[in-house]
Amino acid sequence: MKKIMMLIVVSLFCLTGCGNETKTMTCTRSMNQNGLGMDLRYEVEYSKDTVSKVKSIEKVTSSSKDVLENYKEAVEAIYEPYKDVEHYNYELKIDGDTLTSTLEVDYSKVDTKKMIEIDSANAQLIKDGKIKIDDIKAMYESSSVGATCTK
Protein backbone atom coordinates (compact mmCIF):
# COMPACT_ATOMS: atom_id res chain seq x y z
CA MET A 1 0.00 0.00 0.00
CA LYS A 2 2.86 2.41 0.83
CA LYS A 3 4.43 1.77 -2.58
CA ILE A 4 1.17 2.60 -4.35
CA MET A 5 0.73 5.81 -2.33
CA MET A 6 4.34 6.80 -3.08
CA LEU A 7 3.78 6.15 -6.79
CA ILE A 8 0.64 8.32 -6.74
CA VAL A 9 2.44 11.17 -4.95
CA VAL A 10 5.38 11.05 -7.40
CA SER A 11 2.97 10.93 -10.36
CA LEU A 12 1.00 13.92 -9.09
CA PHE A 13 4.20 15.87 -8.51
CA CYS A 14 5.33 15.24 -12.07
CA LEU A 15 1.92 16.05 -13.52
CA THR A 16 1.71 19.38 -11.69
CA GLY A 17 5.33 20.47 -11.70
CA CYS A 18 7.36 18.63 -14.31
CA GLY A 19 5.50 20.16 -17.25
CA ASN A 20 6.29 23.72 -16.14
CA GLU A 21 10.03 23.51 -16.61
CA THR A 22 11.69 26.92 -16.60
CA LYS A 23 13.95 27.53 -19.57
CA THR A 24 16.26 30.40 -20.47
CA MET A 25 16.70 32.19 -23.77
CA THR A 26 19.80 34.34 -24.18
CA CYS A 27 20.06 37.16 -26.71
CA THR A 28 23.32 38.99 -27.40
CA ARG A 29 24.79 41.62 -29.65
CA SER A 30 28.19 43.32 -29.71
CA MET A 31 29.26 46.19 -31.91
CA ASN A 32 31.95 48.83 -32.21
CA GLN A 33 31.43 51.98 -34.21
CA ASN A 34 33.18 55.35 -34.20
CA GLY A 35 34.99 54.68 -30.92
CA LEU A 36 31.83 53.50 -29.19
CA GLY A 37 31.43 49.88 -28.12
CA MET A 38 28.22 48.15 -27.10
CA ASP A 39 27.72 44.75 -25.55
CA LEU A 40 24.09 43.77 -25.07
CA ARG A 41 22.93 40.67 -23.21
CA TYR A 42 19.35 39.69 -22.43
CA GLU A 43 18.50 36.62 -20.35
CA VAL A 44 14.85 35.63 -20.51
CA GLU A 45 13.35 32.98 -18.23
CA TYR A 46 10.16 31.36 -19.48
CA SER A 47 7.90 28.41 -18.89
CA LYS A 48 5.99 26.90 -21.79
CA ASP A 49 5.55 30.03 -23.92
CA THR A 50 5.23 32.69 -21.19
CA VAL A 51 8.06 34.95 -19.99
CA SER A 52 8.57 35.04 -16.22
CA LYS A 53 11.75 37.13 -15.82
CA VAL A 54 14.06 39.27 -17.92
CA LYS A 55 17.53 40.41 -16.99
CA SER A 56 19.31 42.76 -19.35
CA ILE A 57 22.90 43.89 -19.10
CA GLU A 58 23.86 46.60 -21.55
CA LYS A 59 27.41 47.94 -21.60
CA VAL A 60 28.57 51.02 -23.47
CA THR A 61 32.28 51.71 -23.68
CA SER A 62 33.86 54.97 -24.71
CA SER A 63 37.03 56.88 -23.93
CA SER A 64 34.89 60.02 -23.60
CA LYS A 65 33.37 60.64 -20.17
CA ASP A 66 30.92 63.10 -21.77
CA VAL A 67 29.59 60.40 -24.10
CA LEU A 68 29.09 58.01 -21.17
CA GLU A 69 27.36 60.70 -19.08
CA ASN A 70 25.04 61.54 -21.99
CA TYR A 71 24.12 57.86 -22.42
CA LYS A 72 23.55 57.55 -18.67
CA GLU A 73 21.21 60.54 -18.65
CA ALA A 74 19.27 59.15 -21.62
CA VAL A 75 18.88 55.72 -19.99
CA GLU A 76 17.88 57.28 -16.65
CA ALA A 77 15.14 59.22 -18.44
CA ILE A 78 13.77 55.95 -19.84
CA TYR A 79 13.83 54.12 -16.48
CA GLU A 80 12.77 57.03 -14.23
CA PRO A 81 8.99 56.58 -14.67
CA TYR A 82 9.33 52.95 -13.48
CA LYS A 83 11.25 53.75 -10.29
CA ASP A 84 8.28 53.01 -8.00
CA VAL A 85 7.11 49.88 -9.82
CA GLU A 86 7.75 46.81 -7.67
CA HIS A 87 9.66 43.95 -9.32
CA TYR A 88 11.11 46.37 -11.91
CA ASN A 89 14.68 47.03 -10.79
CA TYR A 90 17.48 48.81 -12.56
CA GLU A 91 20.97 50.05 -11.84
CA LEU A 92 23.21 52.37 -13.83
CA LYS A 93 26.89 52.87 -13.13
CA ILE A 94 29.94 54.20 -14.84
CA ASP A 95 33.17 52.41 -14.06
CA GLY A 96 36.18 53.73 -15.94
CA ASP A 97 35.34 53.76 -19.64
CA THR A 98 32.17 51.62 -19.30
CA LEU A 99 28.55 52.47 -18.54
CA THR A 100 26.66 49.39 -17.34
CA SER A 101 22.89 49.34 -17.30
CA THR A 102 21.33 46.37 -15.52
CA LEU A 103 17.58 45.81 -15.58
CA GLU A 104 15.67 42.99 -13.91
CA VAL A 105 11.92 42.57 -14.31
CA ASP A 106 9.94 39.76 -12.71
CA TYR A 107 6.97 39.55 -15.07
CA SER A 108 5.30 36.92 -12.89
CA LYS A 109 4.88 39.61 -10.19
CA VAL A 110 5.21 43.07 -11.79
CA ASP A 111 2.11 45.22 -12.32
CA THR A 112 1.91 45.04 -16.11
CA LYS A 113 -1.10 47.38 -16.18
CA LYS A 114 1.03 50.03 -14.47
CA MET A 115 3.77 49.46 -17.04
CA ILE A 116 1.29 50.06 -19.85
CA GLU A 117 0.00 53.20 -18.07
CA ILE A 118 3.57 54.50 -17.92
CA ASP A 119 4.23 53.77 -21.59
CA SER A 120 1.47 52.62 -23.92
CA ALA A 121 4.11 51.07 -26.22
CA ASN A 122 4.42 48.28 -23.62
CA ALA A 123 1.00 47.06 -24.78
CA GLN A 124 2.61 45.84 -28.00
CA LEU A 125 4.49 43.24 -25.96
CA ILE A 126 2.25 42.71 -22.90
CA LYS A 127 -1.01 40.99 -23.78
CA ASP A 128 -3.48 39.97 -21.06
CA GLY A 129 -0.78 40.70 -18.46
CA LYS A 130 1.70 38.29 -20.03
CA ILE A 131 4.56 38.31 -22.52
CA LYS A 132 4.99 35.45 -24.97
CA ILE A 133 8.52 34.16 -25.54
CA ASP A 134 8.18 34.39 -29.33
CA ASP A 135 7.12 38.05 -29.08
CA ILE A 136 10.09 39.08 -26.94
CA LYS A 137 12.43 37.05 -29.17
CA ALA A 138 11.10 38.88 -32.23
CA MET A 139 11.64 42.22 -30.46
CA TYR A 140 15.27 41.44 -29.56
CA GLU A 141 16.00 40.09 -33.04
CA SER A 142 14.35 43.06 -34.78
CA SER A 143 16.44 45.51 -36.75
CA SER A 144 16.24 48.06 -33.92
CA VAL A 145 18.10 45.76 -31.48
CA GLY A 146 19.68 43.25 -33.85
CA ALA A 147 20.47 40.61 -31.24
CA THR A 148 20.93 36.90 -31.86
CA CYS A 149 18.81 34.72 -29.60
CA THR A 150 19.26 31.09 -28.58
CA LYS A 151 16.78 29.01 -26.59
PDB file of C-alpha atoms in Angstrom:
ATOM      1  CA  MET A   1       0.000   0.000   0.000  1.00  0.00           C
ATOM      2  CA  LYS A   2       2.863   2.406   0.835  1.00  0.00           C
ATOM      3  CA  LYS A   3       4.430   1.774  -2.577  1.00  0.00           C
ATOM      4  CA  ILE A   4       1.166   2.596  -4.350  1.00  0.00           C
ATOM      5  CA  MET A   5       0.733   5.812  -2.331  1.00  0.00           C
ATOM      6  CA  MET A   6       4.339   6.802  -3.077  1.00  0.00           C
ATOM      7  CA  LEU A   7       3.780   6.152  -6.786  1.00  0.00           C
ATOM      8  CA  ILE A   8       0.641   8.315  -6.743  1.00  0.00           C
ATOM      9  CA  VAL A   9       2.445  11.166  -4.946  1.00  0.00           C
ATOM     10  CA  VAL A  10       5.376  11.048  -7.395  1.00  0.00           C
ATOM     11  CA  SER A  11       2.974  10.926 -10.358  1.00  0.00           C
ATOM     12  CA  LEU A  12       1.001  13.917  -9.090  1.00  0.00           C
ATOM     13  CA  PHE A  13       4.202  15.867  -8.507  1.00  0.00           C
ATOM     14  CA  CYS A  14       5.328  15.245 -12.072  1.00  0.00           C
ATOM     15  CA  LEU A  15       1.920  16.054 -13.521  1.00  0.00           C
ATOM     16  CA  THR A  16       1.708  19.379 -11.689  1.00  0.00           C
ATOM     17  CA  GLY A  17       5.334  20.473 -11.698  1.00  0.00           C
ATOM     18  CA  CYS A  18       7.365  18.634 -14.312  1.00  0.00           C
ATOM     19  CA  GLY A  19       5.500  20.160 -17.253  1.00  0.00           C
ATOM     20  CA  ASN A  20       6.295  23.717 -16.139  1.00  0.00           C
ATOM     21  CA  GLU A  21      10.029  23.510 -16.608  1.00  0.00           C
ATOM     22  CA  THR A  22      11.694  26.920 -16.596  1.00  0.00           C
ATOM     23  CA  LYS A  23      13.948  27.532 -19.574  1.00  0.00           C
ATOM     24  CA  THR A  24      16.257  30.398 -20.468  1.00  0.00           C
ATOM     25  CA  MET A  25      16.700  32.188 -23.768  1.00  0.00           C
ATOM     26  CA  THR A  26      19.802  34.337 -24.184  1.00  0.00           C
ATOM     27  CA  CYS A  27      20.059  37.156 -26.709  1.00  0.00           C
ATOM     28  CA  THR A  28      23.316  38.988 -27.403  1.00  0.00           C
ATOM     29  CA  ARG A  29      24.795  41.617 -29.652  1.00  0.00           C
ATOM     30  CA  SER A  30      28.187  43.316 -29.713  1.00  0.00           C
ATOM     31  CA  MET A  31      29.258  46.185 -31.906  1.00  0.00           C
ATOM     32  CA  ASN A  32      31.951  48.828 -32.210  1.00  0.00           C
ATOM     33  CA  GLN A  33      31.431  51.978 -34.214  1.00  0.00           C
ATOM     34  CA  ASN A  34      33.179  55.350 -34.201  1.00  0.00           C
ATOM     35  CA  GLY A  35      34.985  54.681 -30.915  1.00  0.00           C
ATOM     36  CA  LEU A  36      31.834  53.501 -29.191  1.00  0.00           C
ATOM     37  CA  GLY A  37      31.426  49.883 -28.118  1.00  0.00           C
ATOM     38  CA  MET A  38      28.216  48.151 -27.098  1.00  0.00           C
ATOM     39  CA  ASP A  39      27.717  44.751 -25.550  1.00  0.00           C
ATOM     40  CA  LEU A  40      24.088  43.770 -25.068  1.00  0.00           C
ATOM     41  CA  ARG A  41      22.930  40.670 -23.206  1.00  0.00           C
ATOM     42  CA  TYR A  42      19.345  39.691 -22.429  1.00  0.00           C
ATOM     43  CA  GLU A  43      18.499  36.618 -20.348  1.00  0.00           C
ATOM     44  CA  VAL A  44      14.847  35.627 -20.512  1.00  0.00           C
ATOM     45  CA  GLU A  45      13.350  32.980 -18.234  1.00  0.00           C
ATOM     46  CA  TYR A  46      10.161  31.364 -19.480  1.00  0.00           C
ATOM     47  CA  SER A  47       7.902  28.407 -18.894  1.00  0.00           C
ATOM     48  CA  LYS A  48       5.990  26.900 -21.790  1.00  0.00           C
ATOM     49  CA  ASP A  49       5.549  30.032 -23.924  1.00  0.00           C
ATOM     50  CA  THR A  50       5.234  32.691 -21.195  1.00  0.00           C
ATOM     51  CA  VAL A  51       8.064  34.954 -19.992  1.00  0.00           C
ATOM     52  CA  SER A  52       8.569  35.042 -16.219  1.00  0.00           C
ATOM     53  CA  LYS A  53      11.753  37.132 -15.823  1.00  0.00           C
ATOM     54  CA  VAL A  54      14.056  39.274 -17.917  1.00  0.00           C
ATOM     55  CA  LYS A  55      17.533  40.414 -16.994  1.00  0.00           C
ATOM     56  CA  SER A  56      19.312  42.761 -19.352  1.00  0.00           C
ATOM     57  CA  ILE A  57      22.904  43.892 -19.105  1.00  0.00           C
ATOM     58  CA  GLU A  58      23.860  46.598 -21.549  1.00  0.00           C
ATOM     59  CA  LYS A  59      27.408  47.939 -21.598  1.00  0.00           C
ATOM     60  CA  VAL A  60      28.566  51.020 -23.469  1.00  0.00           C
ATOM     61  CA  THR A  61      32.282  51.707 -23.683  1.00  0.00           C
ATOM     62  CA  SER A  62      33.862  54.973 -24.710  1.00  0.00           C
ATOM     63  CA  SER A  63      37.033  56.883 -23.932  1.00  0.00           C
ATOM     64  CA  SER A  64      34.889  60.022 -23.602  1.00  0.00           C
ATOM     65  CA  LYS A  65      33.370  60.639 -20.168  1.00  0.00           C
ATOM     66  CA  ASP A  66      30.918  63.100 -21.766  1.00  0.00           C
ATOM     67  CA  VAL A  67      29.587  60.395 -24.097  1.00  0.00           C
ATOM     68  CA  LEU A  68      29.086  58.015 -21.165  1.00  0.00           C
ATOM     69  CA  GLU A  69      27.360  60.704 -19.082  1.00  0.00           C
ATOM     70  CA  ASN A  70      25.035  61.543 -21.994  1.00  0.00           C
ATOM     71  CA  TYR A  71      24.124  57.863 -22.417  1.00  0.00           C
ATOM     72  CA  LYS A  72      23.553  57.546 -18.668  1.00  0.00           C
ATOM     73  CA  GLU A  73      21.211  60.535 -18.655  1.00  0.00           C
ATOM     74  CA  ALA A  74      19.266  59.151 -21.623  1.00  0.00           C
ATOM     75  CA  VAL A  75      18.875  55.717 -19.995  1.00  0.00           C
ATOM     76  CA  GLU A  76      17.885  57.277 -16.648  1.00  0.00           C
ATOM     77  CA  ALA A  77      15.141  59.223 -18.438  1.00  0.00           C
ATOM     78  CA  ILE A  78      13.775  55.948 -19.839  1.00  0.00           C
ATOM     79  CA  TYR A  79      13.829  54.119 -16.481  1.00  0.00           C
ATOM     80  CA  GLU A  80      12.773  57.032 -14.229  1.00  0.00           C
ATOM     81  CA  PRO A  81       8.988  56.577 -14.674  1.00  0.00           C
ATOM     82  CA  TYR A  82       9.330  52.950 -13.484  1.00  0.00           C
ATOM     83  CA  LYS A  83      11.251  53.749 -10.286  1.00  0.00           C
ATOM     84  CA  ASP A  84       8.281  53.010  -8.001  1.00  0.00           C
ATOM     85  CA  VAL A  85       7.106  49.878  -9.821  1.00  0.00           C
ATOM     86  CA  GLU A  86       7.747  46.815  -7.671  1.00  0.00           C
ATOM     87  CA  HIS A  87       9.661  43.953  -9.316  1.00  0.00           C
ATOM     88  CA  TYR A  88      11.106  46.366 -11.915  1.00  0.00           C
ATOM     89  CA  ASN A  89      14.678  47.030 -10.794  1.00  0.00           C
ATOM     90  CA  TYR A  90      17.476  48.813 -12.564  1.00  0.00           C
ATOM     91  CA  GLU A  91      20.973  50.047 -11.836  1.00  0.00           C
ATOM     92  CA  LEU A  92      23.211  52.368 -13.828  1.00  0.00           C
ATOM     93  CA  LYS A  93      26.888  52.873 -13.127  1.00  0.00           C
ATOM     94  CA  ILE A  94      29.942  54.205 -14.843  1.00  0.00           C
ATOM     95  CA  ASP A  95      33.174  52.408 -14.063  1.00  0.00           C
ATOM     96  CA  GLY A  96      36.181  53.732 -15.944  1.00  0.00           C
ATOM     97  CA  ASP A  97      35.343  53.755 -19.640  1.00  0.00           C
ATOM     98  CA  THR A  98      32.165  51.623 -19.296  1.00  0.00           C
ATOM     99  CA  LEU A  99      28.554  52.465 -18.536  1.00  0.00           C
ATOM    100  CA  THR A 100      26.665  49.385 -17.342  1.00  0.00           C
ATOM    101  CA  SER A 101      22.887  49.339 -17.304  1.00  0.00           C
ATOM    102  CA  THR A 102      21.327  46.371 -15.518  1.00  0.00           C
ATOM    103  CA  LEU A 103      17.584  45.807 -15.576  1.00  0.00           C
ATOM    104  CA  GLU A 104      15.673  42.991 -13.908  1.00  0.00           C
ATOM    105  CA  VAL A 105      11.917  42.572 -14.310  1.00  0.00           C
ATOM    106  CA  ASP A 106       9.935  39.760 -12.710  1.00  0.00           C
ATOM    107  CA  TYR A 107       6.974  39.546 -15.074  1.00  0.00           C
ATOM    108  CA  SER A 108       5.303  36.925 -12.888  1.00  0.00           C
ATOM    109  CA  LYS A 109       4.882  39.611 -10.189  1.00  0.00           C
ATOM    110  CA  VAL A 110       5.205  43.071 -11.790  1.00  0.00           C
ATOM    111  CA  ASP A 111       2.111  45.222 -12.318  1.00  0.00           C
ATOM    112  CA  THR A 112       1.909  45.044 -16.107  1.00  0.00           C
ATOM    113  CA  LYS A 113      -1.104  47.384 -16.177  1.00  0.00           C
ATOM    114  CA  LYS A 114       1.029  50.026 -14.467  1.00  0.00           C
ATOM    115  CA  MET A 115       3.774  49.464 -17.040  1.00  0.00           C
ATOM    116  CA  ILE A 116       1.285  50.065 -19.850  1.00  0.00           C
ATOM    117  CA  GLU A 117      -0.002  53.202 -18.072  1.00  0.00           C
ATOM    118  CA  ILE A 118       3.574  54.504 -17.921  1.00  0.00           C
ATOM    119  CA  ASP A 119       4.235  53.770 -21.591  1.00  0.00           C
ATOM    120  CA  SER A 120       1.468  52.618 -23.922  1.00  0.00           C
ATOM    121  CA  ALA A 121       4.108  51.065 -26.222  1.00  0.00           C
ATOM    122  CA  ASN A 122       4.416  48.284 -23.618  1.00  0.00           C
ATOM    123  CA  ALA A 123       1.002  47.064 -24.782  1.00  0.00           C
ATOM    124  CA  GLN A 124       2.608  45.842 -28.001  1.00  0.00           C
ATOM    125  CA  LEU A 125       4.494  43.244 -25.960  1.00  0.00           C
ATOM    126  CA  ILE A 126       2.247  42.715 -22.905  1.00  0.00           C
ATOM    127  CA  LYS A 127      -1.010  40.995 -23.780  1.00  0.00           C
ATOM    128  CA  ASP A 128      -3.476  39.968 -21.060  1.00  0.00           C
ATOM    129  CA  GLY A 129      -0.778  40.695 -18.464  1.00  0.00           C
ATOM    130  CA  LYS A 130       1.703  38.292 -20.034  1.00  0.00           C
ATOM    131  CA  ILE A 131       4.557  38.307 -22.523  1.00  0.00           C
ATOM    132  CA  LYS A 132       4.989  35.449 -24.973  1.00  0.00           C
ATOM    133  CA  ILE A 133       8.522  34.156 -25.536  1.00  0.00           C
ATOM    134  CA  ASP A 134       8.175  34.391 -29.326  1.00  0.00           C
ATOM    135  CA  ASP A 135       7.117  38.054 -29.084  1.00  0.00           C
ATOM    136  CA  ILE A 136      10.089  39.079 -26.941  1.00  0.00           C
ATOM    137  CA  LYS A 137      12.425  37.050 -29.166  1.00  0.00           C
ATOM    138  CA  ALA A 138      11.103  38.883 -32.232  1.00  0.00           C
ATOM    139  CA  MET A 139      11.640  42.221 -30.456  1.00  0.00           C
ATOM    140  CA  TYR A 140      15.266  41.437 -29.562  1.00  0.00           C
ATOM    141  CA  GLU A 141      16.005  40.089 -33.044  1.00  0.00           C
ATOM    142  CA  SER A 142      14.345  43.058 -34.778  1.00  0.00           C
ATOM    143  CA  SER A 143      16.437  45.507 -36.750  1.00  0.00           C
ATOM    144  CA  SER A 144      16.243  48.057 -33.924  1.00  0.00           C
ATOM    145  CA  VAL A 145      18.099  45.759 -31.477  1.00  0.00           C
ATOM    146  CA  GLY A 146      19.678  43.253 -33.854  1.00  0.00           C
ATOM    147  CA  ALA A 147      20.473  40.613 -31.237  1.00  0.00           C
ATOM    148  CA  THR A 148      20.931  36.903 -31.861  1.00  0.00           C
ATOM    149  CA  CYS A 149      18.807  34.723 -29.597  1.00  0.00           C
ATOM    150  CA  THR A 150      19.261  31.086 -28.579  1.00  0.00           C
ATOM    151  CA  LYS A 151      16.775  29.013 -26.588  1.00  0.00           C
TER     152      LYS A 151
END
